[in-house]
């Protein structure tokens, strides 16, 4: 099963992708997570990406396309994948098609579009807290951890991402509207897109996704 999770930042793509990938034994490729690790590790990719990420802008296409092409070729992705936060531009979507066919791999089978209004995005991101150790995501009001500042899943320390602060969130939303939203009609025209009403709670969103994935995948 090869899936793309598409939608604005804070739409709940990562929360759902982590659980679904684990349950179905497929790999979860989050370009945001891979880039944040590269920045932390100070790799050449991280050094290229850091200024764009700090500003809430998109990292250049060639950087993220290389990351995803390498990840898809890894053996643990052979049984399927969820791409979370990629593609984010039309050139990335075309490069994904070209890359999978060059590697002789099956391409995108389904795109789940997490549709969430801007005011919900802003309130979700401003209260979001991430686990430093396992990447799990919480919300101080809507999905609080059992103990403040501590990850329920692994006991790791929770923190607020720098780019979840209000002015960076506005830039991320602007980048989404300009560069990423055109992918909705790109994939709808190919007959691959399914709409997910993303502004419900995580349990309801999950049931909605399971109904969609039950359609023969
Ligand atoms: P995310 O965690 O998916 O919200 O990504 C965090 C940041 O990483 C974004 O604001 C971008 O700067 C960068 N990024 C992640 N994925 C991509 C992508 N597919 N294309 C360009 N930039 C990306």
XYZ file of C-alpha atoms and ligand atoms in Angstrom:
240
model
C 0.000 0.000 0.000
C 1.616 3.251 -1.155
C -0.020 6.342 0.290
C 0.494 10.099 0.255
C -0.874 12.155 3.168
C -1.574 15.643 1.843
C -2.804 18.691 3.753
C -1.735 21.835 5.590
C 0.677 21.773 8.520
C -1.128 20.728 11.693
C -3.763 18.725 9.800
C -2.978 15.562 11.768
C -1.088 13.764 8.985
C 1.836 12.760 11.200
C -0.330 11.569 14.099
C -2.273 9.245 11.812
C 0.728 8.179 9.723
C 2.749 6.942 12.715
C -0.052 4.617 13.916
C -1.205 3.367 10.510
C 2.340 2.621 9.313
C 3.101 0.671 12.490
C -0.118 -1.373 12.339
C 0.232 -2.205 8.658
C 3.979 -2.852 8.743
C 4.773 -0.243 6.115
C 7.266 2.580 6.359
C 6.487 6.143 7.348
C 8.544 8.744 5.540
C 8.180 12.233 6.999
C 10.406 14.693 5.136
C 9.955 17.162 8.028
C 11.277 14.588 10.557
C 14.183 13.610 8.282
C 15.103 17.266 7.733
C 14.894 18.114 11.455
C 17.242 15.211 12.207
C 19.636 16.386 9.479
C 19.641 19.872 11.041
C 20.295 18.411 14.514
C 23.123 16.233 13.172
C 24.630 19.144 11.206
C 24.806 17.161 7.943
C 25.282 18.971 4.567
C 21.539 18.491 3.891
C 20.709 19.951 7.309
C 22.924 22.969 6.692
C 21.152 23.631 3.360
C 17.687 23.212 4.867
C 17.952 25.076 8.172
C 17.346 28.676 7.063
C 14.299 27.699 4.979
C 12.789 25.707 7.833
C 13.387 28.440 10.398
C 11.547 30.884 8.134
C 8.636 28.498 7.520
C 9.536 28.288 3.811
C 9.867 25.210 1.660
C 13.277 23.589 1.298
C 14.380 23.403 -2.388
C 12.825 20.555 -4.365
C 16.109 18.818 -5.266
C 17.028 18.429 -1.576
C 13.773 16.742 -0.558
C 13.458 14.674 -3.739
C 16.874 13.095 -3.042
C 15.849 12.322 0.549
C 12.651 10.582 -0.533
C 14.214 8.684 -3.425
C 16.852 7.250 -1.054
C 14.228 6.352 1.569
C 11.929 4.592 -0.922
C 14.762 2.403 -2.176
C 15.427 1.067 1.364
C 14.424 -2.594 1.905
C 12.043 -1.788 4.782
C 9.883 0.230 2.392
C 9.375 -2.686 0.003
C 6.036 -3.637 1.582
C 4.638 -0.134 1.204
C 4.915 3.421 2.465
C 3.184 6.525 3.725
C 4.660 9.789 2.518
C 3.867 12.459 5.099
C 4.631 16.042 4.046
C 5.881 15.038 0.581
C 5.219 15.912 -2.201
C 4.592 19.584 -1.413
C 5.036 21.055 -4.917
C 4.090 19.950 -8.429
C 7.747 19.360 -9.407
C 8.102 17.091 -6.334
C 4.989 15.136 -7.359
C 6.341 14.657 -10.884
C 9.769 13.679 -9.514
C 8.082 11.086 -7.288
C 6.370 9.489 -10.294
C 9.601 9.553 -12.295
C 11.678 8.245 -9.366
C 9.446 5.273 -8.576
C 9.233 4.223 -12.207
C 13.019 4.581 -12.613
C 13.526 2.322 -9.576
C 10.952 -0.122 -10.970
C 8.750 0.429 -7.895
C 4.966 0.820 -7.763
C 3.936 4.475 -7.513
C 1.313 6.338 -5.489
C -1.897 4.312 -5.075
C -3.954 6.692 -2.973
C -3.731 10.248 -1.677
C -5.559 11.167 1.534
C -6.300 14.889 1.614
C -6.637 16.135 5.216
C -8.832 19.181 4.842
C -8.587 21.554 7.823
C -9.482 25.278 8.037
C -6.749 27.825 8.857
C -8.066 28.730 12.348
C -7.930 25.064 13.365
C -4.375 24.783 11.990
C -3.225 27.775 14.032
C -4.764 26.528 17.278
C -3.437 22.995 16.755
C 0.115 24.121 15.985
C 0.371 26.658 18.784
C -0.506 23.977 21.380
C 1.417 21.131 19.760
C 4.225 19.431 21.671
C 6.563 16.849 20.130
C 8.603 14.064 21.694
C 12.354 14.542 21.210
C 12.940 10.785 21.351
C 10.200 9.149 19.235
C 8.561 12.067 17.385
C 5.070 11.411 18.823
C 2.849 14.454 18.857
C 0.594 15.799 21.646
C -1.529 18.900 22.239
C -1.654 20.778 25.527
C -5.498 21.042 25.349
C -6.801 18.446 22.863
C -4.391 15.520 23.448
C -2.446 16.209 26.643
C 0.132 13.668 27.819
C -0.609 11.913 31.149
C 2.328 13.724 32.800
C 3.149 17.257 31.679
C 6.196 17.435 29.399
C 6.629 13.634 29.200
C 5.821 11.408 26.198
C 3.137 8.758 26.937
C 4.616 6.413 24.340
C 8.314 6.315 25.284
C 8.881 8.581 28.312
C 10.886 11.052 26.195
C 10.919 14.813 26.761
C 8.276 16.954 24.992
C 9.137 20.295 23.352
C 7.566 22.952 21.137
C 8.974 23.140 17.606
C 10.428 26.586 16.771
C 8.393 26.677 13.580
C 5.133 26.150 15.515
C 5.355 29.753 16.767
C 2.701 32.131 15.343
C 4.606 34.181 12.723
C 6.347 31.106 11.293
C 2.991 29.300 11.186
C 1.620 32.124 9.003
C 4.518 31.638 6.534
C 3.993 27.877 6.497
C 0.310 28.354 5.693
C 1.168 30.826 2.917
C 3.653 28.324 1.433
C 0.977 25.637 1.651
C -1.616 27.732 -0.229
C 0.797 28.788 -2.943
C 2.838 25.642 -3.604
C 1.061 22.637 -2.116
C -2.659 23.237 -2.641
C -2.343 22.785 -6.443
C -1.558 19.128 -5.702
C -5.182 18.612 -4.641
C -6.437 19.011 -8.210
C -3.327 17.270 -9.615
C -4.185 14.080 -7.717
C -7.974 14.528 -7.961
C -7.662 14.665 -11.768
C -5.725 11.378 -11.655
C -8.577 9.805 -9.638
C -6.243 9.105 -6.687
C -7.540 11.603 -4.105
C -9.864 10.883 -1.164
C -11.039 13.645 1.186
C -10.551 13.230 4.927
C -12.468 15.626 7.172
C -9.425 16.491 9.249
C -10.967 18.865 11.793
C -12.491 16.071 13.930
C -10.714 14.382 16.857
C -7.959 11.833 16.100
C -10.231 8.814 16.787
C -12.931 9.996 14.363
C -10.359 10.871 11.705
C -8.850 7.417 12.108
C -12.239 5.667 11.630
C -12.817 7.753 8.518
C -9.421 6.731 7.126
C -10.015 3.051 7.927
C -13.274 3.210 5.941
C -11.380 4.640 2.977
C -8.527 2.126 3.249
C -11.054 -0.669 3.502
C -11.965 -0.005 -0.128
C -9.803 -2.850 -1.399
C -6.342 -1.690 -0.331
P 6.701 19.466 8.468
O 7.208 18.812 9.688
O 6.190 18.491 7.443
O 5.695 20.555 8.754
O 7.973 20.174 7.776
C 8.721 21.148 8.471
C 9.494 21.985 7.471
O 10.381 21.150 6.715
C 8.642 22.706 6.432
O 8.108 23.931 6.898
C 9.659 22.896 5.311
O 10.568 23.952 5.610
C 10.451 21.592 5.365
N 9.862 20.546 4.511
C 9.321 19.362 4.906
N 8.894 18.648 3.854
C 9.163 19.397 2.758
C 8.928 19.226 1.375
N 8.330 18.107 0.878
N 9.325 20.208 0.528
C 9.943 21.323 0.991
N 10.163 21.560 2.283
C 9.783 20.603 3.175
